[in-house]
Coordinates of C-alpha atoms in Angstrom, one line a residue:
M1 CA -20.0 -27.4 -4.4
R2 CA -17.2 -29.7 -3.3
I3 CA -17.6 -33.5 -3.7
E4 CA -15.2 -35.6 -1.7
N5 CA -13.7 -38.7 -3.1
L6 CA -15.8 -41.8 -2.4
L7 CA -12.9 -44.3 -2.8
L8 CA -10.3 -43.1 -0.4
N9 CA -11.2 -45.6 2.3
N10 CA -9.7 -48.2 0.0
F11 CA -6.6 -46.2 -0.6
I12 CA -5.1 -45.3 2.8
L13 CA -1.5 -44.1 2.9
N14 CA 1.1 -46.6 3.9
N15 CA 3.4 -44.8 6.3
K16 CA 3.3 -42.0 8.8
E17 CA 6.0 -40.0 7.0
D18 CA 3.6 -39.4 4.2
I19 CA 0.7 -38.0 6.2
L20 CA 2.3 -36.8 9.5
S21 CA 4.8 -34.2 8.4
E22 CA 5.3 -30.9 10.1
G23 CA 2.5 -28.4 9.4
Y24 CA 0.0 -31.1 8.2
T25 CA -3.5 -31.0 9.6
F26 CA -5.8 -34.0 9.9
K27 CA -8.9 -35.1 11.8
G28 CA -8.8 -38.1 14.1
K29 CA -10.8 -40.0 16.7
V30 CA -9.6 -40.0 20.3
L31 CA -9.1 -43.6 21.5
E32 CA -7.2 -43.1 24.7
L33 CA -5.6 -40.4 26.9
I34 CA -2.7 -41.0 29.2
D35 CA -1.3 -37.8 30.8
D36 CA 0.0 -35.8 27.8
L37 CA -0.1 -38.8 25.4
I38 CA -3.0 -39.4 23.1
F39 CA -3.9 -42.4 20.9
I40 CA -5.8 -41.4 17.7
E41 CA -7.5 -43.4 15.0
I42 CA -7.1 -41.9 11.5
D43 CA -9.4 -42.7 8.6
G44 CA -10.8 -45.6 10.6
K45 CA -7.8 -47.7 9.5
R46 CA -4.8 -47.1 11.8
T47 CA -3.8 -45.8 15.1
I48 CA -1.0 -43.4 16.0
Q49 CA 0.4 -42.3 19.4
A50 CA 1.4 -38.7 19.9
K51 CA 2.2 -36.1 22.5
L52 CA -0.1 -33.1 23.0
E53 CA 1.6 -29.7 23.2
T54 CA -1.3 -28.2 25.1
D55 CA -3.9 -29.3 27.7
M56 CA -7.4 -29.6 26.3
K57 CA -10.5 -31.3 27.6
M58 CA -11.2 -34.3 25.4
N59 CA -13.4 -37.3 25.7
I60 CA -13.0 -40.8 24.3
D61 CA -14.5 -41.1 20.8
D62 CA -14.3 -37.3 20.2
E63 CA -13.4 -36.4 16.6
I64 CA -10.9 -33.5 16.7
S65 CA -8.7 -31.8 14.2
F66 CA -4.9 -31.5 14.9
L67 CA -1.9 -29.6 13.6
V68 CA 1.4 -31.5 13.4
K69 CA 3.8 -29.3 15.3
S70 CA 6.9 -31.5 15.0
V71 CA 7.9 -35.0 14.0
D72 CA 11.0 -36.6 15.4
D73 CA 12.2 -40.2 15.1
N74 CA 10.5 -41.3 18.3
E75 CA 7.8 -38.6 18.9
I76 CA 5.0 -36.8 17.2
V77 CA 3.8 -33.5 18.8
L78 CA 0.2 -32.4 18.0
K79 CA -1.8 -29.3 18.8
P80 CA -5.6 -29.0 18.6
I81 CA -7.0 -26.6 16.1
I82 CA -10.2 -24.8 15.2
K83 CA -11.2 -24.2 11.6
E84 CA -12.3 -20.9 10.1
K85 CA -15.9 -21.9 9.8
L86 CA -16.2 -22.2 13.6
Q87 CA -14.9 -18.7 14.0
L88 CA -18.5 -17.4 13.5
S89 CA -19.3 -18.4 17.0
I90 CA -16.4 -16.7 18.6
P91 CA -17.1 -13.2 20.0
K92 CA -15.3 -10.4 18.2
E93 CA -13.2 -9.6 21.3
N94 CA -11.9 -13.2 21.1
N95 CA -11.3 -13.2 17.4
P96 CA -7.5 -14.0 17.1
I97 CA -7.0 -11.8 14.0
S98 CA -8.7 -8.9 15.7
N99 CA -6.6 -9.3 18.7
L100 CA -3.4 -9.7 16.6
L101 CA -4.1 -6.4 14.7
K102 CA -5.0 -4.6 18.0
N103 CA -1.7 -5.7 19.6
M104 CA 0.2 -4.5 16.6
N105 CA -1.6 -1.1 16.6
I106 CA -3.0 -1.8 13.1
K107 CA -6.5 -0.6 12.3
E108 CA -8.9 -3.5 11.8
N109 CA -10.9 -3.3 8.6
K110 CA -11.8 -5.6 5.7
I111 CA -8.4 -5.2 4.0
S112 CA -6.3 -5.9 7.1
M113 CA -8.4 -8.9 8.1
K114 CA -8.3 -10.4 4.6
L115 CA -4.6 -9.7 4.3
V116 CA -3.8 -11.6 7.5
E117 CA -6.1 -14.5 6.4
N118 CA -4.3 -14.8 3.1
L119 CA -0.9 -14.6 4.7
M120 CA -2.0 -17.6 6.8
R121 CA -3.2 -19.4 3.7
Y122 CA 0.2 -19.0 2.2
N123 CA 1.9 -19.9 5.4
A124 CA 3.8 -16.6 5.4
P125 CA 5.2 -15.1 8.7
I126 CA 2.4 -13.1 10.4
T127 CA 4.6 -10.2 11.5
E128 CA 3.9 -6.5 11.9
E129 CA 6.4 -5.8 9.1
N130 CA 4.6 -8.1 6.7
I131 CA 1.2 -6.8 7.5
T132 CA 2.0 -3.1 7.3
D133 CA 4.1 -3.7 4.2
G134 CA 1.1 -5.5 2.6
I135 CA -1.3 -2.8 3.6
K136 CA 1.0 0.0 2.2
T137 CA 1.3 -1.9 -1.1
L138 CA -2.5 -2.4 -1.4
E139 CA -3.1 1.3 -0.5
K140 CA -0.7 2.4 -3.2
L141 CA -2.3 0.0 -5.7
F142 CA -5.7 1.6 -4.8
Q143 CA -4.3 5.1 -5.4
L144 CA -2.8 4.2 -8.7
S145 CA -6.1 2.6 -9.8
N146 CA -8.1 5.7 -9.0
L147 CA -6.1 8.6 -10.4
T148 CA -8.0 11.8 -11.3
N149 CA -7.1 14.5 -13.8
E150 CA -5.7 16.6 -10.9
D151 CA -3.3 13.9 -9.8
K152 CA 0.3 13.3 -11.0
V153 CA 2.6 10.3 -10.3
V154 CA 6.2 11.0 -9.2
L155 CA 9.0 8.5 -9.0
I156 CA 11.3 9.4 -6.1
N157 CA 14.9 8.7 -6.9
N158 CA 18.4 9.7 -5.5
S159 CA 18.6 12.8 -7.6
S160 CA 15.0 14.0 -6.8
P161 CA 14.9 17.6 -5.8
M162 CA 11.9 16.9 -3.5
K163 CA 13.0 17.3 0.1
K164 CA 12.1 14.8 2.8
D165 CA 9.9 17.3 4.7
L166 CA 7.9 18.0 1.5
I167 CA 7.5 14.2 1.0
L168 CA 6.1 13.8 4.5
E169 CA 3.7 16.7 4.0
K170 CA 2.4 15.3 0.8
I171 CA 2.1 11.8 2.4
E172 CA -0.1 13.3 5.2
N173 CA -2.4 14.8 2.5
I174 CA -2.6 11.5 0.7
Q175 CA -3.5 9.6 3.9
E176 CA -6.5 11.9 4.3
K177 CA -7.9 10.8 0.9
T178 CA -7.3 7.1 1.1
P179 CA -9.7 4.5 2.6
I180 CA -7.0 2.3 4.2
K181 CA -5.4 3.4 7.4
I182 CA -2.2 1.6 8.4
D183 CA -2.1 2.5 12.0
S184 CA -2.8 5.3 14.4
N185 CA 0.5 7.1 13.7
P186 CA -0.2 9.8 11.1
N187 CA 3.5 10.4 10.4
R188 CA 4.4 6.8 9.4
E189 CA 6.3 7.2 6.2
L190 CA 5.1 5.5 3.0
I191 CA 8.4 6.4 1.3
T192 CA 11.6 5.8 3.1
E193 CA 15.3 5.7 2.3
E194 CA 15.0 2.0 1.6
N195 CA 12.5 2.4 -1.2
I196 CA 13.8 5.5 -2.9
V197 CA 15.1 4.0 -6.1
E198 CA 18.2 4.4 -8.2
D199 CA 18.2 6.8 -11.1
N200 CA 17.1 5.6 -14.5
T201 CA 14.9 2.8 -13.0
S202 CA 11.8 2.1 -15.1
P203 CA 8.7 3.1 -13.1
D204 CA 7.0 -0.2 -13.8
K205 CA 9.9 -2.2 -12.4
V206 CA 10.2 -0.5 -9.0
D207 CA 8.3 -1.3 -5.8
I208 CA 5.0 0.6 -6.2
K209 CA 5.5 2.2 -2.8
S210 CA 8.1 4.3 -4.4
L211 CA 5.5 5.9 -6.7
L212 CA 4.1 9.1 -5.0
V213 CA 0.6 10.3 -6.0
I214 CA 0.4 14.1 -5.5
S215 CA -1.7 17.0 -6.8
K216 CA -0.5 18.7 -10.0
A217 CA -1.1 22.0 -8.4
D218 CA 1.2 21.2 -5.5
D219 CA 4.3 20.2 -7.5
K220 CA 5.9 21.7 -10.6
E221 CA 9.4 20.2 -10.1
H222 CA 8.9 16.6 -11.1
E223 CA 7.9 14.8 -14.3
N224 CA 4.5 13.3 -14.3
I225 CA 4.8 9.6 -15.1
A226 CA 1.1 8.8 -14.9
S227 CA 0.9 8.1 -18.7
L228 CA 3.9 5.7 -18.4
I229 CA 2.1 3.4 -15.9
E230 CA -1.4 3.5 -17.5
E231 CA -0.9 0.1 -19.2
F232 CA 0.0 -1.5 -16.0
V233 CA -2.9 -0.3 -13.9
V234 CA -6.5 -1.6 -13.9
N235 CA -9.2 1.1 -13.7
G236 CA -10.6 1.3 -10.2
D237 CA -14.1 0.1 -11.3
N238 CA -12.6 -3.1 -12.6
V239 CA -10.2 -4.0 -9.8
D240 CA -10.7 -7.4 -8.2
F241 CA -9.4 -6.4 -4.8
E242 CA -9.8 -9.9 -3.3
E243 CA -7.5 -11.2 -6.0
D244 CA -5.0 -8.4 -5.5
I245 CA -4.8 -9.2 -1.8
K246 CA -4.0 -12.8 -2.7
I247 CA -1.3 -11.6 -5.1
I248 CA 0.3 -9.2 -2.6
S249 CA 0.2 -12.0 0.1
F250 CA 1.9 -14.3 -2.4
F251 CA 4.6 -11.7 -3.1
L252 CA 5.2 -11.2 0.6
K253 CA 5.5 -15.0 1.2
H254 CA 8.1 -15.4 -1.5
N255 CA 9.8 -12.0 -1.2
I256 CA 8.8 -10.9 -4.7
K257 CA 9.0 -7.2 -5.5
P258 CA 5.5 -5.8 -5.8
S259 CA 6.2 -3.8 -9.0
L260 CA 3.5 -2.8 -11.5
N261 CA 5.0 -5.2 -14.0
N262 CA 5.0 -8.1 -11.7
I263 CA 1.4 -7.4 -10.5
K264 CA 0.2 -7.0 -14.1
N265 CA 1.8 -10.2 -15.4
L266 CA 0.7 -12.3 -12.4
R267 CA -2.8 -11.0 -12.9
E268 CA -2.7 -12.1 -16.6
L269 CA -1.1 -15.5 -15.8
N270 CA -3.7 -16.0 -13.0
E271 CA -6.7 -15.1 -15.1
N272 CA -5.8 -16.7 -18.4
P273 CA -2.6 -18.8 -18.3
I274 CA -3.3 -20.2 -21.8
E275 CA -3.3 -16.7 -23.4
F276 CA -0.2 -15.7 -21.3
V277 CA 1.8 -18.6 -22.8
K278 CA 0.4 -18.0 -26.3
D279 CA 1.6 -14.4 -26.2
L280 CA 5.1 -15.5 -25.2
K281 CA 5.2 -18.1 -28.0
L282 CA 3.9 -15.6 -30.6
I283 CA 6.4 -12.9 -29.6
D284 CA 9.2 -15.3 -29.4
K285 CA 8.4 -16.6 -32.9
R286 CA 8.2 -13.1 -34.3
I287 CA 11.6 -12.1 -32.7
N288 CA 13.3 -15.3 -33.9
K289 CA 11.6 -15.6 -37.3
D290 CA 14.9 -15.4 -39.1
S291 CA 16.6 -18.0 -37.0
P292 CA 16.6 -21.7 -38.0
K293 CA 16.0 -22.7 -34.4
S294 CA 14.2 -20.8 -31.7
I295 CA 16.4 -20.3 -28.7
N296 CA 13.2 -20.8 -26.7
G297 CA 12.4 -24.2 -28.1
I298 CA 13.6 -27.8 -28.4
Q299 CA 14.2 -29.3 -31.9
L300 CA 12.3 -32.6 -32.3
E301 CA 13.2 -35.4 -34.6
N302 CA 10.6 -34.4 -37.2
N303 CA 12.2 -30.9 -37.3
E304 CA 9.2 -29.4 -35.5
T305 CA 10.0 -27.1 -32.6
K306 CA 8.4 -27.7 -29.2
Y307 CA 8.2 -24.5 -27.2
I308 CA 9.1 -24.6 -23.5
I309 CA 9.1 -21.5 -21.4
S310 CA 11.3 -22.3 -18.4
D311 CA 12.9 -20.8 -15.3
K312 CA 16.5 -21.6 -16.3
D313 CA 18.7 -18.6 -15.8
T314 CA 20.8 -19.4 -18.8
K315 CA 17.8 -19.6 -21.1
I316 CA 16.5 -16.3 -19.7
L317 CA 19.9 -14.7 -20.3
E318 CA 19.9 -16.0 -23.8
L319 CA 16.5 -14.5 -24.4
Q320 CA 17.5 -11.2 -23.1
K321 CA 20.6 -11.2 -25.2
N322 CA 18.6 -12.1 -28.3
I323 CA 15.9 -9.4 -27.8
S324 CA 18.5 -6.7 -27.0
N325 CA 19.4 -6.8 -30.8
F326 CA 15.9 -5.4 -31.5
E327 CA 15.8 -2.6 -28.9
N328 CA 16.5 0.1 -31.5
T329 CA 14.3 -1.2 -34.2
K330 CA 12.2 1.2 -36.2
D331 CA 9.5 -1.4 -36.7
L332 CA 6.9 -0.1 -34.2
K333 CA 5.0 -3.3 -33.9
L334 CA 8.3 -5.3 -33.3
A335 CA 9.4 -2.7 -30.8
E336 CA 6.1 -3.2 -28.9
D337 CA 6.6 -6.9 -29.0
V338 CA 10.1 -6.6 -27.7
K339 CA 8.9 -4.4 -24.9
N340 CA 6.1 -6.9 -23.9
F341 CA 8.5 -9.8 -24.1
T342 CA 11.1 -8.1 -22.0
N343 CA 8.5 -7.3 -19.4
K344 CA 7.4 -10.9 -19.2
I345 CA 11.0 -12.1 -19.0
D346 CA 11.6 -9.7 -16.1
F347 CA 8.5 -11.0 -14.4
L348 CA 9.8 -14.6 -14.8
K349 CA 13.2 -13.6 -13.3
D350 CA 11.6 -12.1 -10.3
M351 CA 9.3 -15.2 -9.8
N352 CA 12.3 -17.5 -9.9
K353 CA 14.5 -15.7 -7.4
N354 CA 12.9 -17.8 -4.5
L355 CA 10.8 -20.3 -6.5
S356 CA 11.3 -22.8 -9.2
F357 CA 8.7 -21.7 -11.7
V358 CA 8.3 -23.7 -15.0
F359 CA 5.5 -23.7 -17.5
F360 CA 5.0 -24.9 -21.1
P361 CA 2.2 -25.5 -23.6
I362 CA 0.3 -28.7 -23.8
K363 CA 0.4 -30.6 -27.1
H364 CA -1.4 -33.8 -28.0
M365 CA -0.3 -35.9 -30.9
E366 CA -0.1 -33.8 -34.1
K367 CA -2.9 -31.4 -33.0
E368 CA -2.0 -28.6 -30.6
L369 CA -4.5 -28.1 -27.9
D370 CA -4.9 -24.8 -26.1
G371 CA -3.4 -25.6 -22.8
V372 CA -0.6 -25.0 -20.3
L373 CA 1.0 -27.0 -17.5
T374 CA 2.7 -25.1 -14.7
L375 CA 5.1 -26.4 -12.1
I376 CA 5.9 -24.3 -9.0
K377 CA 8.2 -25.4 -6.2
E378 CA 9.9 -23.5 -3.4
D379 CA 13.7 -23.0 -3.4
R380 CA 15.4 -25.8 -1.6
K381 CA 17.7 -23.2 0.1
K382 CA 14.8 -21.5 1.9
K383 CA 14.6 -22.0 5.6
N384 CA 11.0 -23.3 5.5
Y385 CA 11.4 -25.4 2.4
N386 CA 8.6 -28.0 2.5
G387 CA 9.5 -30.1 -0.5
K388 CA 6.1 -29.7 -2.2
T389 CA 5.6 -29.4 -5.9
N390 CA 2.5 -27.6 -7.1
I391 CA 1.2 -28.6 -10.6
Y392 CA -1.5 -26.6 -12.4
I393 CA -3.0 -27.8 -15.7
N394 CA -5.4 -25.7 -17.8
V395 CA -6.6 -27.1 -21.1
E396 CA -9.4 -26.5 -23.6
T397 CA -10.7 -29.9 -24.6
Y398 CA -12.7 -30.8 -27.7
N399 CA -15.6 -32.3 -25.8
L400 CA -15.3 -31.4 -22.1
G401 CA -14.8 -27.7 -22.2
N402 CA -12.1 -26.0 -20.2
I403 CA -10.6 -28.2 -17.5
K404 CA -8.4 -27.0 -14.7
V405 CA -6.5 -29.4 -12.5
S406 CA -4.5 -28.6 -9.4
C407 CA -2.1 -31.2 -8.0
Q408 CA 0.1 -30.9 -4.9
L409 CA 2.9 -33.5 -4.6
S410 CA 4.6 -34.0 -1.3
S411 CA 7.1 -36.9 -1.1
N412 CA 5.1 -39.5 -3.0
V413 CA 1.7 -38.3 -1.9
L414 CA -0.6 -36.6 -4.3
Q415 CA -3.6 -34.3 -3.7
I416 CA -5.8 -33.5 -6.7
K417 CA -8.5 -30.9 -7.4
M418 CA -10.4 -30.9 -10.7
N419 CA -12.5 -28.0 -11.9
I420 CA -15.1 -29.5 -14.3
R421 CA -18.6 -28.8 -15.7
N422 CA -21.5 -30.1 -13.7
E423 CA -22.7 -32.2 -16.7
D424 CA -19.4 -34.0 -16.8
L425 CA -19.3 -35.0 -13.1
E426 CA -20.6 -38.6 -13.6
L427 CA -18.2 -39.2 -16.4
F428 CA -15.2 -38.2 -14.2
K429 CA -16.4 -40.1 -11.2
S430 CA -17.0 -43.3 -13.3
T431 CA -13.3 -43.2 -14.2
E432 CA -12.0 -42.3 -10.8
K433 CA -11.0 -45.8 -9.8
Q434 CA -8.9 -46.2 -13.0
L435 CA -7.1 -42.9 -12.2
I436 CA -6.3 -44.1 -8.7
E437 CA -4.9 -47.3 -10.0
K438 CA -2.7 -45.6 -12.6
I439 CA -1.4 -43.2 -9.9
S440 CA -0.5 -46.2 -7.8
L441 CA 1.2 -48.0 -10.7
I442 CA 3.7 -45.2 -11.1
G443 CA 4.6 -45.2 -7.5
Y444 CA 2.5 -42.5 -5.9
S445 CA -0.1 -42.5 -3.2
L446 CA -3.4 -40.5 -3.5
D447 CA -4.4 -38.4 -0.5
R448 CA -7.7 -37.1 -2.0
I449 CA -9.5 -36.0 -5.1
D450 CA -11.9 -33.1 -5.0
F451 CA -14.2 -32.2 -7.9
I452 CA -14.9 -28.4 -8.0
L453 CA -18.0 -27.4 -9.8
D454 CA -18.8 -23.9 -8.9
N455 CA -15.5 -22.1 -8.5
S456 CA -12.7 -21.7 -10.9
I457 CA -9.2 -22.9 -9.8
R458 CA -6.5 -20.4 -10.5
I459 CA -2.7 -20.8 -10.4
I460 CA -2.3 -18.6 -7.4
D461 CA -4.7 -20.9 -5.4
T462 CA -2.7 -24.0 -6.2
I463 CA 0.3 -22.8 -4.1
V464 CA -1.7 -22.2 -0.9
S465 CA -0.2 -24.1 2.0
N466 CA -3.3 -23.8 4.2
P467 CA -6.5 -23.8 2.0
N468 CA -8.7 -23.4 5.0
P469 CA -7.0 -21.0 7.5
I470 CA -6.8 -22.4 10.9
Y471 CA -6.4 -20.6 14.2
I472 CA -4.3 -22.3 16.8
L473 CA -5.9 -22.5 20.2
D474 CA -3.1 -21.8 22.7
L475 CA -4.8 -23.3 25.7
K476 CA -2.0 -22.3 28.1
V477 CA -3.0 -18.7 28.0

């Protein structure tokens, strides 16, 4: 159940740059049409003039959704759109995703359809390479989650005695057993020269497509590393495949390696960010128990250390240098802590190659609440950098239960979603006006507030560019 903000009519944005940026979608009322120019009323408060990229039959007073294709100093270019919920009325042969998969010679099934939808949600390039790479990764994840006693897992590296012909033969056998078909070409390689890994690479840190699942009876030459990856794999009966598709789509969008370590840690962070941060704090405290100051903390005036887990390369290097002193410890518990901490740090490094990813615990006065605040922002150097900062807050409160808040900040415009209990809805709505006023006082505009009652907000959902996938109607075709 989603309840829209009732006060937004009194809080309209002040300038077109805030709302009409490239890629933004909005709904407006048609006031006038002159050739390819359109005059649209937005929110019942103001009118804009724009140019239509495509011809479309419209009538005065029609309410239509538009996608902002481009914004120049003197011209706004719009394109009509149709939302996902209207797709139910479109025949299968006209389904844009079905047609896309067919044109790329990729088999249409639930996995491929969901993958494309999620790539759209993350505003990732919808290319054959991305789709096939995503399906291959999901296929491998399915294999590793459903190993039998007759299976073995082999890591293919440069010194591997396994010949390429043998690899292809075993791949064909695997394809007969798996439920996800990539395309009609039975000889498409799952393992190529590009994903054969360097020697001495840890199995949990490589792209999972480099892990080959074969029959024990068919191979006596290679070490079986199945036991080494057990802790990183969820049993097939407990796999949330919908969430895995989101994770792999997110990795494709931000060019993050789909390693078992990265998948495991993003699952944990996504499902329970509070526990994820707690684990880091506890491990850091144990490793640094003999140090007067934690290298992962900030010393406050009252000599109390405030822990902050950040994306700074220098801090991560400090952490790695510090924990390397414990790699040969005979303390088994400490050794396990060091391993877990190293894995989480490696995950943070990969996350921060193309993102600015920062998170830290929430503390209130002298009493520490169980909570975490996460900031995620795309790298400014990226071609499609959109300048948006995504903020995720998850906190266990004393009286209101677990509250999750998702905020997206673009320029000075804020969108908010709050995941609360049904019994607390009236309380939050009664204070909504005060929240809007406080946001205004600190120099920000509010686009919308949604109260989410029946679905849990997760970190991976806060960085979605298009929450409701839209299909562009190219009316020239």
